[in-house]
CSV table of C-alpha atoms in Angstrom, one decimal:
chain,number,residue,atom,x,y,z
O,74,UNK,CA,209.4,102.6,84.7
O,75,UNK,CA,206.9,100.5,86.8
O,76,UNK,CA,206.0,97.3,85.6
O,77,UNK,CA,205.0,93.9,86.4
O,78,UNK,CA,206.6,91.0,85.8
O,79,UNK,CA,205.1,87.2,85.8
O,80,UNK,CA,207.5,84.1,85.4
O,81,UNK,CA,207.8,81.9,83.6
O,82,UNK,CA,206.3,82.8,80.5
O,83,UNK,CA,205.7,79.4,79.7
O,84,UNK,CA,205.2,76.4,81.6
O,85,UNK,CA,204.7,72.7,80.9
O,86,UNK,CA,203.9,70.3,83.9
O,87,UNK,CA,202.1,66.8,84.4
O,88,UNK,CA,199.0,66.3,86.3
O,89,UNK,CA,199.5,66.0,90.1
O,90,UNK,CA,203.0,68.0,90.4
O,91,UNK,CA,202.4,71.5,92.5
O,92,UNK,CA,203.6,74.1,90.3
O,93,UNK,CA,203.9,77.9,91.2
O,94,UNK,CA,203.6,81.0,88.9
O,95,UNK,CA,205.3,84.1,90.1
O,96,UNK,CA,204.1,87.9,89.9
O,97,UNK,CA,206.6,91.0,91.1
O,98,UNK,CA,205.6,94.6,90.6
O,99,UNK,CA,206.6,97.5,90.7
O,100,UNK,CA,204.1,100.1,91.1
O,101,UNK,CA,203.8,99.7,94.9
O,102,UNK,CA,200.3,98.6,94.3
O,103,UNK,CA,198.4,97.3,97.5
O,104,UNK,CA,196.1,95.3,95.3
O,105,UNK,CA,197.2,92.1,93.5
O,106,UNK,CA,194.8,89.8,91.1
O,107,UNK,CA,194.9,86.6,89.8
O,108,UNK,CA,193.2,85.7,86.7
O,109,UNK,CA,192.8,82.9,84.2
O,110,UNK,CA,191.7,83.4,81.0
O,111,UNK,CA,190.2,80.5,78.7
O,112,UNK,CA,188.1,80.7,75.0
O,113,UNK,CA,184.5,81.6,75.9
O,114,UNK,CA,185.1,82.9,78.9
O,115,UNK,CA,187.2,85.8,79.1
O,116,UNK,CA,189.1,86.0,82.2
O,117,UNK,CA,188.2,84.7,85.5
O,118,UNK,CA,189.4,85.8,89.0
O,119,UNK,CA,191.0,83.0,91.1
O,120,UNK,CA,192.4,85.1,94.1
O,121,UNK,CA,192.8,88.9,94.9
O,122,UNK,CA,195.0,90.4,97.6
O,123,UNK,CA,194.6,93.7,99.1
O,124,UNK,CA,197.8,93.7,101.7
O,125,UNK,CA,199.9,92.4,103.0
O,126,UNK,CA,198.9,89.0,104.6
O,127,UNK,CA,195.5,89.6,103.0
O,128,UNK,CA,194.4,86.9,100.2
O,129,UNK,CA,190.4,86.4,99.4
O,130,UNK,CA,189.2,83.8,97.0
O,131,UNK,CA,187.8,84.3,93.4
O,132,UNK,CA,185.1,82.6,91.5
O,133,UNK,CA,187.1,79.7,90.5
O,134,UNK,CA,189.8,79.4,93.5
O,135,UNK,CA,189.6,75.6,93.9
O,136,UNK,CA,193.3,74.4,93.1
O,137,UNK,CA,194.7,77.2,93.7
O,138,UNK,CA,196.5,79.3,96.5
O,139,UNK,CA,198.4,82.4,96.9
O,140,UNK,CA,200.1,84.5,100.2
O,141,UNK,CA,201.0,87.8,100.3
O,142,UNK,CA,204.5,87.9,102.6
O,143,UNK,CA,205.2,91.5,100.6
O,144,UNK,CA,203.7,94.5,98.7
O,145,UNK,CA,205.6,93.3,95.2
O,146,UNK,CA,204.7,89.7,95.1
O,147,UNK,CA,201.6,87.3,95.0
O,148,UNK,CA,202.8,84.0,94.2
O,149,UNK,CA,200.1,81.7,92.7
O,150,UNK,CA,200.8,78.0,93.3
O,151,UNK,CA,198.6,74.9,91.8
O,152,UNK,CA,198.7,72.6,94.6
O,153,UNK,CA,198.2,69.3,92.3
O,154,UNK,CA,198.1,70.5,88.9
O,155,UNK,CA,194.9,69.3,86.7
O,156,UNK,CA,194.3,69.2,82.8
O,157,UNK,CA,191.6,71.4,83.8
O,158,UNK,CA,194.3,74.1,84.9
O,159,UNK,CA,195.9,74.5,81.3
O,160,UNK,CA,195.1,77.9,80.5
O,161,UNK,CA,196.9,81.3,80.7
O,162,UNK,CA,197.5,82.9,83.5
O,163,UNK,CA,197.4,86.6,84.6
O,164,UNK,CA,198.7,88.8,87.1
O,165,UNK,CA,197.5,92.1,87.7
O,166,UNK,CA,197.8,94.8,90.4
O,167,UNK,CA,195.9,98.2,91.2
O,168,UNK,CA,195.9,101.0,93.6
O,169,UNK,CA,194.2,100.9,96.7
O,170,UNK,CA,190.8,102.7,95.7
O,171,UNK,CA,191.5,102.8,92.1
O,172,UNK,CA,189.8,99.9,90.0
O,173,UNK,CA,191.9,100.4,86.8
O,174,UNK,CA,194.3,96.9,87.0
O,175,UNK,CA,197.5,96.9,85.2
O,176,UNK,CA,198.5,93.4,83.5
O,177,UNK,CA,201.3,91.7,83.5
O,178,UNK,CA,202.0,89.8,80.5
O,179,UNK,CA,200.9,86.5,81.1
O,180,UNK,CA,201.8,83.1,82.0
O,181,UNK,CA,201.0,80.2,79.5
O,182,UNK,CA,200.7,76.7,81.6
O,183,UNK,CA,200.4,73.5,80.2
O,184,UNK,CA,199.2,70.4,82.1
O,185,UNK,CA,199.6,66.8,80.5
L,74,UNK,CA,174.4,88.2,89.2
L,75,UNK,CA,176.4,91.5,88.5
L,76,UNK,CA,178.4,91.0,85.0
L,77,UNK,CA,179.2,92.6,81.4
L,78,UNK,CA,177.7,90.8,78.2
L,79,UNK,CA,179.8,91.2,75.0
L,80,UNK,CA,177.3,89.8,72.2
L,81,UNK,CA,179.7,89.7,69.0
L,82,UNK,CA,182.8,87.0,69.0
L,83,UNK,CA,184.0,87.9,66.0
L,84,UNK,CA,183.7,91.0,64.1
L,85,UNK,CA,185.7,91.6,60.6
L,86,UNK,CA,186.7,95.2,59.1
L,87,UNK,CA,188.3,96.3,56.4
L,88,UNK,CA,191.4,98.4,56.7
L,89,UNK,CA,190.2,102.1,57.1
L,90,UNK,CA,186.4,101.6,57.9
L,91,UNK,CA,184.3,102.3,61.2
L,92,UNK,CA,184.5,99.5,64.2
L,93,UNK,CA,181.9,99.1,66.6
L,94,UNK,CA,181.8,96.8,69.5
L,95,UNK,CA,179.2,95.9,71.8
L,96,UNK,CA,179.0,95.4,75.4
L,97,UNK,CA,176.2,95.8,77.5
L,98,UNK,CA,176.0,95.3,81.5
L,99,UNK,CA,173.7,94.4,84.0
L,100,UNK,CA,174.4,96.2,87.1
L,101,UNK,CA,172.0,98.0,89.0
L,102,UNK,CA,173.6,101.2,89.7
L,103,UNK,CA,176.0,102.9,87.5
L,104,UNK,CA,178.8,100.5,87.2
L,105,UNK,CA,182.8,101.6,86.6
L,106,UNK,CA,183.5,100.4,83.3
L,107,UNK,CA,186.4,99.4,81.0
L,108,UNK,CA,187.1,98.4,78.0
L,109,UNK,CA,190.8,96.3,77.1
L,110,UNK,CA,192.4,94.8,74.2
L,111,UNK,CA,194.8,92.3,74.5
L,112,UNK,CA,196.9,91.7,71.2
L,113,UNK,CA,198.2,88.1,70.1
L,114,UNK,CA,200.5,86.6,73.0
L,115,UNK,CA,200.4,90.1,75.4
L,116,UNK,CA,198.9,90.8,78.3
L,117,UNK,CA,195.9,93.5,78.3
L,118,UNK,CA,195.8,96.9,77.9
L,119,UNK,CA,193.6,99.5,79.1
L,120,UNK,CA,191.6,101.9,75.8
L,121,UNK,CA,189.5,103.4,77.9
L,122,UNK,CA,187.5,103.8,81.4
L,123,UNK,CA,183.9,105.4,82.5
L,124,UNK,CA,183.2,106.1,86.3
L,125,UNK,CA,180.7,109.0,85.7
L,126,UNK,CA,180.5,112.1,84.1
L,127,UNK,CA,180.6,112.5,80.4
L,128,UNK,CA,179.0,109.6,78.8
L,129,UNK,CA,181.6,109.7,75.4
L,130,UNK,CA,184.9,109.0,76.7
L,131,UNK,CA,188.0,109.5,74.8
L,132,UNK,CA,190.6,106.8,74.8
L,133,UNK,CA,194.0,105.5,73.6
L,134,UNK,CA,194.9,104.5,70.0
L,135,UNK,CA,191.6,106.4,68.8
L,136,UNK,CA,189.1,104.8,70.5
L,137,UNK,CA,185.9,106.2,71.5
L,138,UNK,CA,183.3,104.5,73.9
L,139,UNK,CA,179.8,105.8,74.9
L,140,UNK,CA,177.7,104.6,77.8
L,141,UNK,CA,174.2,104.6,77.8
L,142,UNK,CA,172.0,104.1,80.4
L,143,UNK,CA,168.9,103.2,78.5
L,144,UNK,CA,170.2,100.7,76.9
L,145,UNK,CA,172.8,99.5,79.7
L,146,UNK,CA,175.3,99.7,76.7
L,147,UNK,CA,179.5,100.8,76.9
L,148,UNK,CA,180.2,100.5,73.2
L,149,UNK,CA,183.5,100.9,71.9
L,150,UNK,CA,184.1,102.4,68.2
L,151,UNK,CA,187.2,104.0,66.2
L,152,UNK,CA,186.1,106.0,63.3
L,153,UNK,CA,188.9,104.5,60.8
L,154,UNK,CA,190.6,101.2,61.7
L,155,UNK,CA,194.3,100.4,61.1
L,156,UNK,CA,195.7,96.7,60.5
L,157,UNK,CA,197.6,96.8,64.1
L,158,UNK,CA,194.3,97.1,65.5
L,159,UNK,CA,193.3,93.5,64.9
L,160,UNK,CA,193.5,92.0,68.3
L,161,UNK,CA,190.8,90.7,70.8
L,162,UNK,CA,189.1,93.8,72.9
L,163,UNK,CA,187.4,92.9,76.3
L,164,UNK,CA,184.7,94.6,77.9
L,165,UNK,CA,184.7,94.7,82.3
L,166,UNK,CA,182.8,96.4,84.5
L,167,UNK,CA,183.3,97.0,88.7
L,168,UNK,CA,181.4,96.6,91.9
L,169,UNK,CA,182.8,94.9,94.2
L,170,UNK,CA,185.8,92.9,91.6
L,171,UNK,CA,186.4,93.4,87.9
L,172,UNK,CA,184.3,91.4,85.9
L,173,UNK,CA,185.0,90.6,82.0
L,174,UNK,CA,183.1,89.8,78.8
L,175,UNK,CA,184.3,87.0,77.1
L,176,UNK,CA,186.0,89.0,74.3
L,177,UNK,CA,185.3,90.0,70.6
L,178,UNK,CA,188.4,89.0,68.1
L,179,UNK,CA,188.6,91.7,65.9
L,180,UNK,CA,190.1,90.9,62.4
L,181,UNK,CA,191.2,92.9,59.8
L,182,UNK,CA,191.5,92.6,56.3
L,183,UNK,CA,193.5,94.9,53.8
């Protein structure tokens, strides 16, 4: 079955080290989403790919960065972590027209 | 700006009675909407979706939603909840990116 995968489940880090969260799926999906999710505010888009090559910032982007080499992965990476960047951490992808996102199961980060 | 509005944070049932959940939106023409649940430590699943058509939309699990345009409301409800059903259930809604409500815990209680 397709899926999509995110790694590692859980991540600890200290403030300044870059860090990288990875997203693979499997559903051949042009469209790939970044979120983070935080009490009270649901879950916020950081950056969104539609293709290959194609990345487009989010509402809350700053810190963050992601490049699309492939269809399966988007690769988020936190340049210089912050203790603002603990959250959790969610990959999604969708079809090319289709706005219905599948999740993966999320990433839980941890900055000290 | 363009977003989804879920009033209630917490909302607690007892096994076996209704559930209602509200989420209203403010977007000026007839928005796709979504509503997700997310269950402790999982990532989220689609219930249910509404691009157009019929305004009662059937879902997974039992779930039932309703859009109404008077009241810019997509309410979710199941007619008799279960325990496994206590999770937290997000509201979205599309233009141009998927935007969420900030999420109503649903507890319940035997």
């Amino acid at each position: 079955d397709a899926e999509i995968t995110q790694s590692p489940r859980h991540k600890i880090t200290e403030t300044g080290r870059q860090v990288t969260l990875a997203c693979h799926q499997t559903w051949n999906h042009n469209n790939m989403f970044w979120y983070r999710q935080d009490l009270g505010h649901g879950l916020r888009l950081i950056h969104y790919s539609y293709g290959v090559q194609d990345t487009n910032k989010g509402e809350v982007s700053d810190g963050y960065s992601v490049s699309r080499s492939n269809t399966e992965d988007l690769p988020l990476t936190l340049e210089s972590a912050a203790s603002s960047q603990t959250s959790v951490y969610f990959c999604a992808s969708s079809e090319s027209g289709d706005h219905e996102q599948f999740f993966g199961p999320g990433t839980r980060l941890t900055v000290l | 700006a363009q977003s989804v509005t879920q009033p209630d944070i917490h909302i607690t049932v007892s096994e076996g009675a209704s559930l209602e959940l509200r989420c209203n939106y403010s977007y000026g023409a007839t928005p796709y909407l979504f509503w997700y649940v997310q269950s402790p430590g999982q990532g989220l699943q689609l219930l249910l979706k509404y691009f157009s058509g019929d305004t009662l939309v059937q879902g997974i699990k039992g779930f039932e939603a309703e859009f109404k345009r008077s009241q810019s409301s997509f309410n979710l409800r199941k007619p008799s909840v279960h325990w496994s059903d206590a999770a937290e259930y997000f509201c979205a809604g599309y233009d141009y990116k998927l935007s969420f409500g900030a999420g109503t815990t649903v507890t319940v209680r035997a």
